[in-house]
Short mmCIF file of N, CA, C and O in Angstrom, two decimals:
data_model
loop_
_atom_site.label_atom_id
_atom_site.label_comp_id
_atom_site.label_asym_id
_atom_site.label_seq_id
_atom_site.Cartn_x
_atom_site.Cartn_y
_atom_site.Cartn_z
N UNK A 1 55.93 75.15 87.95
CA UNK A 1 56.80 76.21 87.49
C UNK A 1 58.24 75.81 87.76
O UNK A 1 58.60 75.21 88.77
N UNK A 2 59.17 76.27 86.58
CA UNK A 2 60.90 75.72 87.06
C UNK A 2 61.31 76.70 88.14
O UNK A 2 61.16 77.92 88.08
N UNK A 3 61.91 75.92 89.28
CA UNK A 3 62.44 77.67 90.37
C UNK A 3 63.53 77.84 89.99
O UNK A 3 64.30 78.09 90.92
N UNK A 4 64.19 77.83 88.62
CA UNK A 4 64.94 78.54 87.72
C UNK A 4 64.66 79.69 87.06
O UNK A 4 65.53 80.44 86.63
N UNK A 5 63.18 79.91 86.94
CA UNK A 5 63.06 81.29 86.28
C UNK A 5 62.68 82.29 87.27
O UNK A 5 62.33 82.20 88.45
N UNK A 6 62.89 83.60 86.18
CA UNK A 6 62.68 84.41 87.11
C UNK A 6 60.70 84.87 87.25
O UNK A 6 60.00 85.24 88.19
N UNK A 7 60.48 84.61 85.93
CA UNK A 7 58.98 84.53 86.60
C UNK A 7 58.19 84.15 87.88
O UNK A 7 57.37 84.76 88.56
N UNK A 8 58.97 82.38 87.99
CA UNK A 8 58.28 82.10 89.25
C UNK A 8 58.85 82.73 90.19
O UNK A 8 58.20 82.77 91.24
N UNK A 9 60.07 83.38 90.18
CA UNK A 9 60.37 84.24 91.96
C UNK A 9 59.65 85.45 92.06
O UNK A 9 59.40 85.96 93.15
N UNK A 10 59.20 86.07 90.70
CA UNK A 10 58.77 87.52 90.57
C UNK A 10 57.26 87.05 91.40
O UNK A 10 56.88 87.77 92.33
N UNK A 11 56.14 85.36 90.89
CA UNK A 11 55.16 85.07 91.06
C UNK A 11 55.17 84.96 92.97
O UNK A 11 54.54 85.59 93.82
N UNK A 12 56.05 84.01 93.06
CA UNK A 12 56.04 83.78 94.41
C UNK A 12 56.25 84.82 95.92
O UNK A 12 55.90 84.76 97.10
N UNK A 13 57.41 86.21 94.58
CA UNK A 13 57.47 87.29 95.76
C UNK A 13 55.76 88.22 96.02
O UNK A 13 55.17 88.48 97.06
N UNK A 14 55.46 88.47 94.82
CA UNK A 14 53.86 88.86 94.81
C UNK A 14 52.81 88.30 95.16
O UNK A 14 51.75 88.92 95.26
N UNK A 15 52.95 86.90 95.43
CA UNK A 15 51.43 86.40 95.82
C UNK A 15 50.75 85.81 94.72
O UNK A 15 50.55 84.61 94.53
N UNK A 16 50.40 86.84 93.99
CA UNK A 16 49.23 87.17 93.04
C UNK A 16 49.87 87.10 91.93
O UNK A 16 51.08 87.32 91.87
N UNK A 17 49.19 86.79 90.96
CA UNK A 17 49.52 86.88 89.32
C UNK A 17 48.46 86.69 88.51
O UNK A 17 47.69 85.93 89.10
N UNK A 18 48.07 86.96 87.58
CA UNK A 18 46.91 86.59 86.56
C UNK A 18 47.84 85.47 85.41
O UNK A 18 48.97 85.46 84.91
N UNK A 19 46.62 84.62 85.36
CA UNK A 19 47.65 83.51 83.79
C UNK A 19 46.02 84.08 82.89
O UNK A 19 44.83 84.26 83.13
N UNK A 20 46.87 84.15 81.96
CA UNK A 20 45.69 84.44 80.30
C UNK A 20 45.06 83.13 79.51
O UNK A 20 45.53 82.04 79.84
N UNK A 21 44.38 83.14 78.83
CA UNK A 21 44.38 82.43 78.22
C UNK A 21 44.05 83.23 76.26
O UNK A 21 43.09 83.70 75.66
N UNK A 22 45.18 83.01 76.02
CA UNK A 22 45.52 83.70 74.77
C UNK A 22 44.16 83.47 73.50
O UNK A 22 43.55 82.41 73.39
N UNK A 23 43.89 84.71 72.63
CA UNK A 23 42.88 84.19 71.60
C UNK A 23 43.98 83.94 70.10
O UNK A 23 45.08 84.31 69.70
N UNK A 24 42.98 83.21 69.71
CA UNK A 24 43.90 82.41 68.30
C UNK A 24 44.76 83.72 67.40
O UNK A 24 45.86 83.62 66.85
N UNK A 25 44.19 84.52 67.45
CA UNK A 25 44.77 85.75 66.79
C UNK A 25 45.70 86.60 67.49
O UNK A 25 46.00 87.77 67.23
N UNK A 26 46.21 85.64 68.65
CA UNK A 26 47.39 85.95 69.17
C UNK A 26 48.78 85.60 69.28
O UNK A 26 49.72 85.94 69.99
N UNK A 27 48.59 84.82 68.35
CA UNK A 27 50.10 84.12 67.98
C UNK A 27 50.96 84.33 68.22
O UNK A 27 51.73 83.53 68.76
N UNK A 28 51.36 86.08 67.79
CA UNK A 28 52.29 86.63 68.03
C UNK A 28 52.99 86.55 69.17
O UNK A 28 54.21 86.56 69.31
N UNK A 29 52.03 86.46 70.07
CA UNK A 29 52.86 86.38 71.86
C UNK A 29 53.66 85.65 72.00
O UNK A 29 54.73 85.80 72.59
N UNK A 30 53.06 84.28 71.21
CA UNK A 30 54.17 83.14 71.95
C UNK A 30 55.28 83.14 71.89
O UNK A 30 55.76 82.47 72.79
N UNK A 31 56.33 83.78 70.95
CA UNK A 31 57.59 84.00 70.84
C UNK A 31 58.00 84.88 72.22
O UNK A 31 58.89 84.60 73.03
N UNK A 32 57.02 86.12 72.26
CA UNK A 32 57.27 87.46 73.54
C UNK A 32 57.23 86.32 74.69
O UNK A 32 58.21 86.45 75.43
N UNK A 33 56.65 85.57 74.95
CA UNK A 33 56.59 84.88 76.14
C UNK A 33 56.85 83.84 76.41
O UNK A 33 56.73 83.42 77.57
N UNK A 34 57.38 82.93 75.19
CA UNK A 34 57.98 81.87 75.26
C UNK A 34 59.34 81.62 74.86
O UNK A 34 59.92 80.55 75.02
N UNK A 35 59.69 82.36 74.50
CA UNK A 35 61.39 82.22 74.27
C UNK A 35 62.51 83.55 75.31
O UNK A 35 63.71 83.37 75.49
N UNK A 36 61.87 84.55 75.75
CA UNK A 36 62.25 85.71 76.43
C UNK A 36 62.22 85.61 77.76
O UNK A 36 61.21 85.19 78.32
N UNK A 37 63.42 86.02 78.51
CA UNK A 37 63.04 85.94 80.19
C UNK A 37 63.13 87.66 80.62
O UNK A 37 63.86 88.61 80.33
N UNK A 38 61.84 87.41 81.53
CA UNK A 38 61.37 88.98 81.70
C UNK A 38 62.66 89.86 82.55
O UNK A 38 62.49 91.02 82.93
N UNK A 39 64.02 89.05 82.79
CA UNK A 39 64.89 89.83 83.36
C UNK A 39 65.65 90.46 82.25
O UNK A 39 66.38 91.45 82.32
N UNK A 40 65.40 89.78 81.32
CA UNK A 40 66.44 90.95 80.11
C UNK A 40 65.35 91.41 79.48
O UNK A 40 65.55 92.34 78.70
N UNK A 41 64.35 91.05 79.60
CA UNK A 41 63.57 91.83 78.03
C UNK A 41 61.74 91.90 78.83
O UNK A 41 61.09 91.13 79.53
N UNK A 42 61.52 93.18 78.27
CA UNK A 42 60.10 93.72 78.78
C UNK A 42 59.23 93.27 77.95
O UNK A 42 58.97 93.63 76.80
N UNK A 43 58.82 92.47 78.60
CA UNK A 43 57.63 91.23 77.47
C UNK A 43 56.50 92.15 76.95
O UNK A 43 56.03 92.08 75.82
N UNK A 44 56.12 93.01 77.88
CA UNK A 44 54.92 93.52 78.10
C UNK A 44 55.46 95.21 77.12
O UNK A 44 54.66 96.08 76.80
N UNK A 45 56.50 95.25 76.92
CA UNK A 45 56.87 96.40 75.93
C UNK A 45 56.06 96.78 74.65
O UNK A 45 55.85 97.89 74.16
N UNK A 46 55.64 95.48 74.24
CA UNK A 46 55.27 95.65 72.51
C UNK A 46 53.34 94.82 72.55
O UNK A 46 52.66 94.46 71.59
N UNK A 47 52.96 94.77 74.13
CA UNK A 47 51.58 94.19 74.32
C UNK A 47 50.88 95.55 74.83
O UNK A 47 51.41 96.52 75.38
N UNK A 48 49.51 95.32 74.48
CA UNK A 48 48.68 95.74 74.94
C UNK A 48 48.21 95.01 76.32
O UNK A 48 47.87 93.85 76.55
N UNK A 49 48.33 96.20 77.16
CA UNK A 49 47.85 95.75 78.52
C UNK A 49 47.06 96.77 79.29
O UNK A 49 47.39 97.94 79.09
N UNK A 50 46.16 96.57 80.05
CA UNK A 50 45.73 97.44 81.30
C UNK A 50 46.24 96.40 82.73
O UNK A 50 46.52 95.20 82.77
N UNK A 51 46.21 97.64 83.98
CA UNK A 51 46.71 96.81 85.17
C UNK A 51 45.45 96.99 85.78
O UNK A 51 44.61 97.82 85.44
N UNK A 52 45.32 95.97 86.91
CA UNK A 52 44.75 95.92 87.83
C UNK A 52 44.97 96.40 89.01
O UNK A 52 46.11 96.80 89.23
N UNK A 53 44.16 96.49 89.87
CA UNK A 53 44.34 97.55 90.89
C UNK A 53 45.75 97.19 91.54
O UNK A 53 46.59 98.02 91.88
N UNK A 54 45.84 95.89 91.64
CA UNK A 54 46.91 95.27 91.97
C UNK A 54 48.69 95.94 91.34
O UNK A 54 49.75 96.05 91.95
N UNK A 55 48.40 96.18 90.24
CA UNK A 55 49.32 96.92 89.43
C UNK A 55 49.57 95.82 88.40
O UNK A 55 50.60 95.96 87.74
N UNK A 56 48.68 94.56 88.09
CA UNK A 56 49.23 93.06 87.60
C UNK A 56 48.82 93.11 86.13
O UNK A 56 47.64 93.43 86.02
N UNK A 57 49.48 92.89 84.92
CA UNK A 57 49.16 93.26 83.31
C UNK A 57 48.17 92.33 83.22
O UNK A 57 48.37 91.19 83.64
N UNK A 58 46.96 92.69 82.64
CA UNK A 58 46.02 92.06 82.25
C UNK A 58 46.46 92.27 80.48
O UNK A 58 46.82 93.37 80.07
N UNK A 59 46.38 91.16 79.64
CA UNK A 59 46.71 91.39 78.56
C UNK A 59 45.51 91.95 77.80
O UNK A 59 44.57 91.31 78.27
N UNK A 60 45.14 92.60 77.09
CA UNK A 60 44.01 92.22 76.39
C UNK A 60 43.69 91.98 74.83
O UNK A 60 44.39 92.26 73.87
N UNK A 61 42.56 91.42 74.87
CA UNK A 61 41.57 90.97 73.47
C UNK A 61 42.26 88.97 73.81
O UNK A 61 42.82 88.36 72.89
N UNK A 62 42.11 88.52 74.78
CA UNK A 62 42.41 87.39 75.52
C UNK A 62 40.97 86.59 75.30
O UNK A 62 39.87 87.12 75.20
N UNK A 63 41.15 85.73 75.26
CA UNK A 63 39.47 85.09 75.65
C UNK A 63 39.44 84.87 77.14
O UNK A 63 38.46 84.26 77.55
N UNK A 64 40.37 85.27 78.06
CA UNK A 64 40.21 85.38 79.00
C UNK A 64 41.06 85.26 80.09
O UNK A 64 42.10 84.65 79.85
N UNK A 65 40.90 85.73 81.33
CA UNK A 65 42.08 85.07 82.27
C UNK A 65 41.53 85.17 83.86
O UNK A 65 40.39 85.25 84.33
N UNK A 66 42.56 85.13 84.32
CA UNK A 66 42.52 84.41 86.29
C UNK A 66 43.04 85.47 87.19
O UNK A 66 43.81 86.11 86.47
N UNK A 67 43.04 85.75 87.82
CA UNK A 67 43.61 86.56 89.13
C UNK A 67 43.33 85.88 90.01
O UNK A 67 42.18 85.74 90.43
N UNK A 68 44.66 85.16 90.61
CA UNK A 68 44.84 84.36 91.66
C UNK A 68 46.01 84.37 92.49
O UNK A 68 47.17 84.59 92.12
N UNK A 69 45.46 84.02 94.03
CA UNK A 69 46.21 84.67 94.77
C UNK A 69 46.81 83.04 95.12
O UNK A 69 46.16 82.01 95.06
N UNK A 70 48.51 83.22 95.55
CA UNK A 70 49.17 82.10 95.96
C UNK A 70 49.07 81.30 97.65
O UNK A 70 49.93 81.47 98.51
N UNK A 71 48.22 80.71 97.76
CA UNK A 71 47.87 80.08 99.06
C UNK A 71 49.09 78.83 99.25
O UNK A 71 49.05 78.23 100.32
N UNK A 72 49.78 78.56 98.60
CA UNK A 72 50.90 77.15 98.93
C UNK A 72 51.33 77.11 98.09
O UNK A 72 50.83 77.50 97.04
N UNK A 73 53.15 76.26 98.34
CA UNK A 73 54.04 75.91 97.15
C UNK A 73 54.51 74.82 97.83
O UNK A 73 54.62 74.75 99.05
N UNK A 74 54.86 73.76 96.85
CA UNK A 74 55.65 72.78 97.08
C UNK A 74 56.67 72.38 96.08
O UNK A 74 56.40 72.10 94.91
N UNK A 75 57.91 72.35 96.63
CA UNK A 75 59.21 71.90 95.70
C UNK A 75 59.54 70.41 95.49
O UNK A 75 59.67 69.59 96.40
N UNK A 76 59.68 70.14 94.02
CA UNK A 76 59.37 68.75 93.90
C UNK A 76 60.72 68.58 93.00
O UNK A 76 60.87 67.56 92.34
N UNK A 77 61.72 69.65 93.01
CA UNK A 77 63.16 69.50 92.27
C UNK A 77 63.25 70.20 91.19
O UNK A 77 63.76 71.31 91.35
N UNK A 78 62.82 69.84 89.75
CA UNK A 78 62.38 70.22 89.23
C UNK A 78 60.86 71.42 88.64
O UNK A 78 60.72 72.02 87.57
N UNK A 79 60.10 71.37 89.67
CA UNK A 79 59.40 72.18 89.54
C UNK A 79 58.96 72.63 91.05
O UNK A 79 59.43 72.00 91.99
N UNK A 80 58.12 73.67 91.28
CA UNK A 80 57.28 74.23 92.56
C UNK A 80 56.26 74.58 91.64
O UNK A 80 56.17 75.40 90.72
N UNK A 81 55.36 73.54 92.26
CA UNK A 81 53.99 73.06 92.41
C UNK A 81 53.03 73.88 93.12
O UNK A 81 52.76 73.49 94.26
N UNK A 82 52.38 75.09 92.66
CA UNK A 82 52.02 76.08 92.91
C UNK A 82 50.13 75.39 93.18
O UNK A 82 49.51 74.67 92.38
N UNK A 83 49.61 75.93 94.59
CA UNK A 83 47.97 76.05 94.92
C UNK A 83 47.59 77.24 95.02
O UNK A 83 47.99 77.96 95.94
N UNK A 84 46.68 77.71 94.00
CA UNK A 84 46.28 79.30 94.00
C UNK A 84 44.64 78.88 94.22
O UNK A 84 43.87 77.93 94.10
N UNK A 85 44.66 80.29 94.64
CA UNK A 85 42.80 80.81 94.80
C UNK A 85 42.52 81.66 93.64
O UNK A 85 43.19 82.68 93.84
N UNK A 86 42.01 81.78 92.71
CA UNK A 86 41.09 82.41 91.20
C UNK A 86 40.09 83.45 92.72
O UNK A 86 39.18 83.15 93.49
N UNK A 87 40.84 84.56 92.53
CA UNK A 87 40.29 85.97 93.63
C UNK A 87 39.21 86.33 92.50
O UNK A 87 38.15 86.73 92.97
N UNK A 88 39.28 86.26 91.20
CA UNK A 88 38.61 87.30 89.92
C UNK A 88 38.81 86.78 88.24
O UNK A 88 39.91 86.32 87.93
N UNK A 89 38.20 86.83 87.65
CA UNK A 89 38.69 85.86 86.84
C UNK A 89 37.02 86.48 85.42
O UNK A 89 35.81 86.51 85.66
N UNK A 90 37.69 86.82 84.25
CA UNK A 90 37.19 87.35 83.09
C UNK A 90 36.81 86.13 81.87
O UNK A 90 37.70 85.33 81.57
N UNK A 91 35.62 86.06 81.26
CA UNK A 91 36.34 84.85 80.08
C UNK A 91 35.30 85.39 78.96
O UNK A 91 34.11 85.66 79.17
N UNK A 92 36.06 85.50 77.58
CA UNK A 92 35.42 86.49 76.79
C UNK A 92 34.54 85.52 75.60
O UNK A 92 35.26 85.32 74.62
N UNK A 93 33.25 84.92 75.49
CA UNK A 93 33.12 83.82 74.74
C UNK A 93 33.39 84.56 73.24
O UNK A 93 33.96 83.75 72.51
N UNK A 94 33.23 85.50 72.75
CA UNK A 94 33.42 85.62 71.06
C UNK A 94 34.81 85.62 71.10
O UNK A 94 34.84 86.67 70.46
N UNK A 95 36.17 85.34 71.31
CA UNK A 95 37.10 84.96 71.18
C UNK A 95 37.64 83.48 70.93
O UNK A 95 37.68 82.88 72.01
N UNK A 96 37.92 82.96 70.21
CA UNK A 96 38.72 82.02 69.60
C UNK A 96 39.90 81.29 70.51
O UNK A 96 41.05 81.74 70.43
N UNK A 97 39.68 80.40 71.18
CA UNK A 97 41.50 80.29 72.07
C UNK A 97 42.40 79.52 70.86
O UNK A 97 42.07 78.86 69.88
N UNK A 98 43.69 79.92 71.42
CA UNK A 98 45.21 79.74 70.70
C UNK A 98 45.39 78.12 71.15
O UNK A 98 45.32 77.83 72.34
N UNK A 99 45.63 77.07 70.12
CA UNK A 99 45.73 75.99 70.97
C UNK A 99 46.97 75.46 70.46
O UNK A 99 47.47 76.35 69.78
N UNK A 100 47.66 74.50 70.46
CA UNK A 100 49.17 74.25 70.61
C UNK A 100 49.50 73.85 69.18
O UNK A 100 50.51 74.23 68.59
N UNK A 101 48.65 73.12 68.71
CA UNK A 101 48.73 72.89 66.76
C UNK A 101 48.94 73.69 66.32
O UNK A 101 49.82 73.73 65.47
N UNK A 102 48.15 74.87 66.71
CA UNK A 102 47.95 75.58 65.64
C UNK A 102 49.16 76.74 65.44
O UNK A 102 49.60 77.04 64.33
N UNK A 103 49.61 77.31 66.64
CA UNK A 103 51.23 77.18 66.91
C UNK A 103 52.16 77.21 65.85
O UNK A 103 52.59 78.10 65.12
N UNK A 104 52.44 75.50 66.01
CA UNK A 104 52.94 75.03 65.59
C UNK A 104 53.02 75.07 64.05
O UNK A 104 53.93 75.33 63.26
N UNK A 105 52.15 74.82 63.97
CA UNK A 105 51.51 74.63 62.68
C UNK A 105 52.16 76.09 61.61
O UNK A 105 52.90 76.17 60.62
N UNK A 106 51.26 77.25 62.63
CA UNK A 106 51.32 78.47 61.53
C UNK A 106 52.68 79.89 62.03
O UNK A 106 52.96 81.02 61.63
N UNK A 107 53.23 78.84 63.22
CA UNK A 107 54.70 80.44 63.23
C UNK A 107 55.71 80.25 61.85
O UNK A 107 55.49 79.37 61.01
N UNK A 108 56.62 81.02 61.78
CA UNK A 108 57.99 80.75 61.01
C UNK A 108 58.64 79.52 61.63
O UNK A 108 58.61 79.00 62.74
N UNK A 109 59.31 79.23 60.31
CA UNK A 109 59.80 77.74 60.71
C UNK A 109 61.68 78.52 61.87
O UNK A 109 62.55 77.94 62.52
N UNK A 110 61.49 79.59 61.62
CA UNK A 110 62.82 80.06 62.80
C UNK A 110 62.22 80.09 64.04
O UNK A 110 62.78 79.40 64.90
N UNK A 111 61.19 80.71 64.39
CA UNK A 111 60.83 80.30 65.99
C UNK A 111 60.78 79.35 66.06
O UNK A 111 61.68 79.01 66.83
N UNK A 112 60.04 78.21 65.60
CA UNK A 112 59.10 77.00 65.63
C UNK A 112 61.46 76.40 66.64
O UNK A 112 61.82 76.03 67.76
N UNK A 113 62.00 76.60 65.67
CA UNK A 113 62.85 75.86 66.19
C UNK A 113 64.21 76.72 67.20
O UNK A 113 65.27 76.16 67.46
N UNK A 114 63.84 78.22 67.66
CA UNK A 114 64.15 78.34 68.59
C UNK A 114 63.03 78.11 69.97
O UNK A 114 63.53 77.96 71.08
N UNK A 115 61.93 78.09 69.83
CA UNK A 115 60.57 77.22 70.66
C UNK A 115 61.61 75.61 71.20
O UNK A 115 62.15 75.19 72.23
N UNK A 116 61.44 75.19 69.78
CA UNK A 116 62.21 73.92 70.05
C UNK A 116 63.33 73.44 71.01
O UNK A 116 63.23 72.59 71.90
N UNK A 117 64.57 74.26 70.62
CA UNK A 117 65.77 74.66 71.64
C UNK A 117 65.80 74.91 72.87
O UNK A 117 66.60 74.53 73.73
N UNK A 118 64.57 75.81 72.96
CA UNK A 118 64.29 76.59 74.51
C UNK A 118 63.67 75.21 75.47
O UNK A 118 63.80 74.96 76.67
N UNK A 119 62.99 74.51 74.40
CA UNK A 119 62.18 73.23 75.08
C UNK A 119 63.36 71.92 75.76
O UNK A 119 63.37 71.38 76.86
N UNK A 120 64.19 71.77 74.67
CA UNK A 120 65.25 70.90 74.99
C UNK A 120 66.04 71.66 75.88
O UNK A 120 65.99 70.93 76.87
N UNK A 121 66.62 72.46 76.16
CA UNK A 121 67.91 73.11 77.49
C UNK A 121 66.85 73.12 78.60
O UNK A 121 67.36 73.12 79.72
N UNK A 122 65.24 73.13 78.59
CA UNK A 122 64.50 73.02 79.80
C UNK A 122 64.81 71.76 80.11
O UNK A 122 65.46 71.56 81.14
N UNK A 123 64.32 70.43 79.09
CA UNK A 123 64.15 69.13 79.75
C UNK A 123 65.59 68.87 80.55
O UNK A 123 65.63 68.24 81.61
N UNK A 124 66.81 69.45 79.87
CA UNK A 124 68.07 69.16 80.41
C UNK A 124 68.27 70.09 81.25
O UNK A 124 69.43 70.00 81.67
N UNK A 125 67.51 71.25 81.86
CA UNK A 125 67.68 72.17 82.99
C UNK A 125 66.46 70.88 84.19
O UNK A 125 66.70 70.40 85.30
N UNK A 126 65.72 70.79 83.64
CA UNK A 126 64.87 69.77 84.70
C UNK A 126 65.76 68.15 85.17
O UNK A 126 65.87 67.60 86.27
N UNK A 127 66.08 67.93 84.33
CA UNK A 127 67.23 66.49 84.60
C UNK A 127 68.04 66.51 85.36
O UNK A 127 68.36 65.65 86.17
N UNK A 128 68.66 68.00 85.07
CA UNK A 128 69.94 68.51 86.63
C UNK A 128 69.28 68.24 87.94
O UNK A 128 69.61 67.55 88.90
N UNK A 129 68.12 69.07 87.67
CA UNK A 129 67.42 68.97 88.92
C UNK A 129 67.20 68.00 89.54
O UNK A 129 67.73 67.88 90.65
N UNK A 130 66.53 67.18 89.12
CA UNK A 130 65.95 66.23 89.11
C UNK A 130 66.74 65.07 90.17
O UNK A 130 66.31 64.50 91.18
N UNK A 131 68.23 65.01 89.38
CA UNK A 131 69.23 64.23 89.91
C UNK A 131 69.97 64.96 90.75
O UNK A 131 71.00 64.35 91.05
N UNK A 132 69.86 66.18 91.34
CA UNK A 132 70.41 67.25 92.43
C UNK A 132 69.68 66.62 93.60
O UNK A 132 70.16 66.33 94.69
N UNK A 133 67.67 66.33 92.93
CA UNK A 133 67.33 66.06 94.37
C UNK A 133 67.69 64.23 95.22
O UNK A 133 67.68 63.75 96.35
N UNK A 134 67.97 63.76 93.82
CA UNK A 134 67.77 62.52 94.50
C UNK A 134 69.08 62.31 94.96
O UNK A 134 68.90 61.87 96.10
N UNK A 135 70.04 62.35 94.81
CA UNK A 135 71.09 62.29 95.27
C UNK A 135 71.83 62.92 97.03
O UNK A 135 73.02 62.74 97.30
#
């Protein structure tokens, strides 16, 4: 995870987090969750979710996901290298998973290349880093 976002501080102050694993007929998300940071914008605004006892968004119609609790982190500059425990964990087989072609393949060609953008200011947000630590 970059310890630039605010996800991973939201992950690391909680412990716990569930990761999904999206079904193909979810496309739509990847823009909500891949171009948006949850400090300006409520990802979870325009999703269907139930919480867990925990209070943690389980998305649903997912083929499935994890509830895992954070046992260790290690900072490697660029990223913190997260060891979790899977506490609970759902996996739905008549669901379809979302895989990275297909993405690609079938968004608007305007995300596809703000996706793109968001990807390049990371590799050059990781490079800072990178050369912050070795130095």
């Amino acid at each position: 995870l970059s310890p630039e976002q605010h996800t991973t501080k939201t992950l690391i102050n909680s412990q716990k987090f569930i990761i999904h694993l999206l079904a193909k007929h979810q496309m739509d998300l990847v823009p909500i969750f891949g171009l948006y940071t949850s400090k300006d914008y409520d990802k979870f605004a325009s999703v269907n979710f139930k919480e867990d006892e925990d209070g943690l968004p389980i998305i649903e119609q997912t083929c499935g996901w994890a509830k895992c609790h954070l046992l260790s982190k290690m900072g490697s500059g660029d990223r913190i290298v997260i060891l979790a425990e899977v506490e609970k964990e759902e996996f739905y087989e008549d669901k379809e998973p979302l895989v990275l072609d297909e993405v690609f393949n079938n968004l608007p060609p305007h995300i596809i290349e703000q996706l793109n953008d968001k990807y390049r200011k990371d590799i050059e947000r990781d490079r800072r880093l990178i050369m912050s630590v070795d130095q």
